[in-house]
PDB file of C-alpha atoms in Angstrom:
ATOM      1  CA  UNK A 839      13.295 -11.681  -6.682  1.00 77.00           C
ATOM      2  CA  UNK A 840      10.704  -9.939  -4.031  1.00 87.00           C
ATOM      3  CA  UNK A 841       7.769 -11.336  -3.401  1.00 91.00           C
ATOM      4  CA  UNK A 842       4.386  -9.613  -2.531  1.00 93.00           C
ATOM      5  CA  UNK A 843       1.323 -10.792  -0.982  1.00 95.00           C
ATOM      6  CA  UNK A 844      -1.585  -8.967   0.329  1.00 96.00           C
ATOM      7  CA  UNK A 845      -4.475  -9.432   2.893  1.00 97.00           C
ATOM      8  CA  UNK A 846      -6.492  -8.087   5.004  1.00 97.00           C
ATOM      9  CA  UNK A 847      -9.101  -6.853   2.177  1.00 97.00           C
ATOM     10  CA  UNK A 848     -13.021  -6.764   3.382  1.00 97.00           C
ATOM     11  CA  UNK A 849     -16.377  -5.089   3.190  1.00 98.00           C
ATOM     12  CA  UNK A 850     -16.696  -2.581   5.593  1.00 98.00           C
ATOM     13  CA  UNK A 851     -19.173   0.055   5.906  1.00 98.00           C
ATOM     14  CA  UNK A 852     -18.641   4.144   5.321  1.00 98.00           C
ATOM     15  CA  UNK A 853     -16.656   5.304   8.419  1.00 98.00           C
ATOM     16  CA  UNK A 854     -15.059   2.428   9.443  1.00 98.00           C
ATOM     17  CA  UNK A 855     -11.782   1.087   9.613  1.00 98.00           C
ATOM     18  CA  UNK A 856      -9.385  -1.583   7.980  1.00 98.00           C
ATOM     19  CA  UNK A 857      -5.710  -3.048   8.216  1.00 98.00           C
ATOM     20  CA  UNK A 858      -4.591  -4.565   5.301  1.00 98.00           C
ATOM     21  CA  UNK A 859      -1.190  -6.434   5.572  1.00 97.00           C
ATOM     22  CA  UNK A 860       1.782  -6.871   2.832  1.00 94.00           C
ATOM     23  CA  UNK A 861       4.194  -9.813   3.429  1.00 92.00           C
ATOM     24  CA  UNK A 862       7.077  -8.990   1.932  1.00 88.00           C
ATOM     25  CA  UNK A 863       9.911 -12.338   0.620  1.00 87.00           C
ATOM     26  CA  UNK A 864      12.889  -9.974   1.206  1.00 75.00           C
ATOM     27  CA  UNK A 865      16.199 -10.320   3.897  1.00 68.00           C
ATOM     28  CA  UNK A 866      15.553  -6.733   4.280  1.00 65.00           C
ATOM     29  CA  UNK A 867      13.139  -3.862   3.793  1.00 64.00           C
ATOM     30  CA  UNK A 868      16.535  -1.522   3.333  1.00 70.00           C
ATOM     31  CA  UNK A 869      17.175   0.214   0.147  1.00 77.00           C
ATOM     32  CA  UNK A 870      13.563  -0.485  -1.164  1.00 84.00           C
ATOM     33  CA  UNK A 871      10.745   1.819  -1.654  1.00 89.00           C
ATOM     34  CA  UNK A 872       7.143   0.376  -0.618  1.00 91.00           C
ATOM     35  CA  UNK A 873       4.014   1.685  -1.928  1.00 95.00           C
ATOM     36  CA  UNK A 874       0.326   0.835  -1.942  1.00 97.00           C
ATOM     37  CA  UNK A 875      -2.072   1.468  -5.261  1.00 98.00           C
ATOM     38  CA  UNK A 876      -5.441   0.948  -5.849  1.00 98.00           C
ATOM     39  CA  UNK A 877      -7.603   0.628  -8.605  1.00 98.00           C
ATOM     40  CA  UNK A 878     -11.649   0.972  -9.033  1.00 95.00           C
ATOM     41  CA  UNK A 879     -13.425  -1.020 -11.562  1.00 90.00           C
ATOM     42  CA  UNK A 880     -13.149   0.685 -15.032  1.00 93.00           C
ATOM     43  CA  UNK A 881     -10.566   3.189 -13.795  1.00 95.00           C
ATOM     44  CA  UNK A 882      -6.740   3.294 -13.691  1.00 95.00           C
ATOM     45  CA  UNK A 883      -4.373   2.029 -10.894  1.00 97.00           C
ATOM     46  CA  UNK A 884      -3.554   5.091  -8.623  1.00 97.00           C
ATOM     47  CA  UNK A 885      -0.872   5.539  -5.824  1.00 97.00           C
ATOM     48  CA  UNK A 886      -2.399   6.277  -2.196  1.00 98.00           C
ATOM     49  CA  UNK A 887       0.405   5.738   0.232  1.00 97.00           C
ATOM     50  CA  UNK A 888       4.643   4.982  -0.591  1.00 94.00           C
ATOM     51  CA  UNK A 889       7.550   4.546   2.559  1.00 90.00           C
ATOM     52  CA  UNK A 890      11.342   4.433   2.339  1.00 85.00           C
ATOM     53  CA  UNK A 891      14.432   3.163   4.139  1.00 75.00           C
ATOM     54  CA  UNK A 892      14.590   6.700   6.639  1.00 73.00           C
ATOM     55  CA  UNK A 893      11.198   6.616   7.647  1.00 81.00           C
ATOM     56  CA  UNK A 894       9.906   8.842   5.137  1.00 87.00           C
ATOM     57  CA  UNK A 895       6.364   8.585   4.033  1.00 92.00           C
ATOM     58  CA  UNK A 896       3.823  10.071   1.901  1.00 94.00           C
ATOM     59  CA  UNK A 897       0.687  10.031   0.765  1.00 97.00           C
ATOM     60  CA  UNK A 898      -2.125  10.890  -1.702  1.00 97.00           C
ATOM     61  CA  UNK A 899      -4.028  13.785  -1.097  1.00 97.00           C
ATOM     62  CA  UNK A 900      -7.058  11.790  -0.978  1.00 97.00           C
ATOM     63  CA  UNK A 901      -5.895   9.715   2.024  1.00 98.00           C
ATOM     64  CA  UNK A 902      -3.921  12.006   4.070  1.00 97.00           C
ATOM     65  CA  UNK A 903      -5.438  12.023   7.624  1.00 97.00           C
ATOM     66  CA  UNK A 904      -7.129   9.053   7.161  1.00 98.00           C
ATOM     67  CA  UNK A 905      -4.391   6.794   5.853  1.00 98.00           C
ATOM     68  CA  UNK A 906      -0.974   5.560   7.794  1.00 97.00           C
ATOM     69  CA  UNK A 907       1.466   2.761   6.547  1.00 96.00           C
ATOM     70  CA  UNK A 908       3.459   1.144   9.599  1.00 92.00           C
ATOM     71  CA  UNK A 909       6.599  -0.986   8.814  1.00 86.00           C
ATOM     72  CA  UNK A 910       7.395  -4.570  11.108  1.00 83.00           C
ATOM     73  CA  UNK A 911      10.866  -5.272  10.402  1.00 77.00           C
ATOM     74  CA  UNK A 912      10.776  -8.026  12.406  1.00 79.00           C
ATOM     75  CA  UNK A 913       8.250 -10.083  10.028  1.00 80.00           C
ATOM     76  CA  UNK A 914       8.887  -8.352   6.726  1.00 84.00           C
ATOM     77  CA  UNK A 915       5.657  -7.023   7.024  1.00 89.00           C
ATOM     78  CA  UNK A 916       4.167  -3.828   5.955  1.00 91.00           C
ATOM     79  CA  UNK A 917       0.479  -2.089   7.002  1.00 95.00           C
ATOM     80  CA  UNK A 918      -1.891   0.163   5.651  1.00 97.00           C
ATOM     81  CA  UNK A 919      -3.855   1.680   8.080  1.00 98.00           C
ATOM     82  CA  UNK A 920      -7.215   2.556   6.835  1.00 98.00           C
ATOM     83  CA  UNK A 921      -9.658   4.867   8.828  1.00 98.00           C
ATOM     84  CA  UNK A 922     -13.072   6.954   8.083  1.00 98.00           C
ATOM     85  CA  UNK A 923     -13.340   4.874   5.202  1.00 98.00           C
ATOM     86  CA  UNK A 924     -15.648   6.338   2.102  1.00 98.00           C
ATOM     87  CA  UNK A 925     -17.220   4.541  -0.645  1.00 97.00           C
ATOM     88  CA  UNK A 926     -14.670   5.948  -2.809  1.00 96.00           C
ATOM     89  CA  UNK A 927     -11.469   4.613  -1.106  1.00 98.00           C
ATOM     90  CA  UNK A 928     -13.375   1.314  -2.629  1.00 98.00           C
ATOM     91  CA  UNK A 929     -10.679  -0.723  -5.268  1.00 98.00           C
ATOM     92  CA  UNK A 930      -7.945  -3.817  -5.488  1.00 98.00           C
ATOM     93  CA  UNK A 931      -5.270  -2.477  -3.567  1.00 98.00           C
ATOM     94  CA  UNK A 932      -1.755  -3.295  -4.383  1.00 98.00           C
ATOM     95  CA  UNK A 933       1.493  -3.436  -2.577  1.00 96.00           C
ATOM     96  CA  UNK A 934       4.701  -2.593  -4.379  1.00 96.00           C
ATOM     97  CA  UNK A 935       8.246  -2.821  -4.512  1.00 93.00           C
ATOM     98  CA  UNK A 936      11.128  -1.039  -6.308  1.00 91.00           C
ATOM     99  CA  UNK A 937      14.642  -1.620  -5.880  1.00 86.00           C
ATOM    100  CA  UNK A 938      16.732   1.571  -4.624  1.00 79.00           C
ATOM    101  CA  UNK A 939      15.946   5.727  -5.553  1.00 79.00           C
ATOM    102  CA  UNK A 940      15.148   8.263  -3.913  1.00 79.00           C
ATOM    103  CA  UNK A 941      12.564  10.149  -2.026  1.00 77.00           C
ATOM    104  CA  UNK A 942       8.962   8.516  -3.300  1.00 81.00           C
ATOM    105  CA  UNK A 943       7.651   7.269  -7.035  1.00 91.00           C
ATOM    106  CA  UNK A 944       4.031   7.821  -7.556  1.00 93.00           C
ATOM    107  CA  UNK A 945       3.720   5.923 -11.192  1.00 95.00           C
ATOM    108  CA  UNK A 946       2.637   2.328 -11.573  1.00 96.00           C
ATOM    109  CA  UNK A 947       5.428   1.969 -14.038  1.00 95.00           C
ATOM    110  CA  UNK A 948       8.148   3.249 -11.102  1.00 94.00           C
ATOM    111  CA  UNK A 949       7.722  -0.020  -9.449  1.00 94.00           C
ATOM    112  CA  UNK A 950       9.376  -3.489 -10.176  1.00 92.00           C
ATOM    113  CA  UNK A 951       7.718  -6.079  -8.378  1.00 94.00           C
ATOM    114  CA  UNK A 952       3.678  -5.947  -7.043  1.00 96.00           C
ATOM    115  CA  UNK A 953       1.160  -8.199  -5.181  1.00 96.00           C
ATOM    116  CA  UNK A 954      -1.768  -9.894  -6.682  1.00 97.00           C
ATOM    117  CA  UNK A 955      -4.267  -7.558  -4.871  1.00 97.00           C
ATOM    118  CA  UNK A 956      -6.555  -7.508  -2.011  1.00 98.00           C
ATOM    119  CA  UNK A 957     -10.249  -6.342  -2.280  1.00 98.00           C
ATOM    120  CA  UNK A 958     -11.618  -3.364  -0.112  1.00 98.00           C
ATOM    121  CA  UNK A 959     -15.187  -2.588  -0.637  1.00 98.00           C
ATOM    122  CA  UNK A 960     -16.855   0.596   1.563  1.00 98.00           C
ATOM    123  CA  UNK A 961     -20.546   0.172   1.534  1.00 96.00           C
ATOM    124  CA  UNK A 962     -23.409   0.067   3.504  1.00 95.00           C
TER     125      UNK A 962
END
């Protein structure tokens, strides 16, 4: 069982910038694929940034430029880099887990175990 737990969530205003941090209950990050979601009130969980075992990464085209995800092995903890923040990147973001595959899954339904959320609102 992997267990996920997010922080780092906060209101911050348009153009800033935010870490939010994924503890991850696992010997080893190895053979798993980590992503981050988000969703907006009233809309659907989306996928905005995945990693893998290699050092491969990708990301939504909404994010890319603005968003990085950073791995600690060390503490079993993964990032999400967050910069020039827009009202829009605004949601419960989600870190997830799936057990083995390869390359990156972009579906909510792709992933076996996720976090209970963390809240990121952009406003002024």
């Amino acid at each position: 069982q992997v267990r996920l737990v997010e922080s780092g969530g906060s209101l911050v205003q348009p153009g800033g910038s935010l870490r939010l941090t994924c503890q991850i209950s696992t010997r080893t990050f190895r053979g798993y694929i980590l992503a981050w979601f988000r969703q907006a009130p009233g809309k659907g969980r989306e996928f905005v940034a995945a990693s893998w075992g290699d050092g491969g990464t990708a990301y939504a085209d909404s994010v890319k430029g603005r968003f990085q995800v950073s791995l600690d092995d060390i503490i079993n903890t993964r990032f999400l880099h967050m910069s020039d923040l827009k009202p829009e990147d605004s949601g419960l973001y989600y870190c997830a887990a799936r057990g083995g595959g390869s390359g990156y899954y972009t579906e909510v339904s792709d992933y076996d175990y996720w976090g209970q959320g963390t809240q990121v609102t952009v406003s002024s």
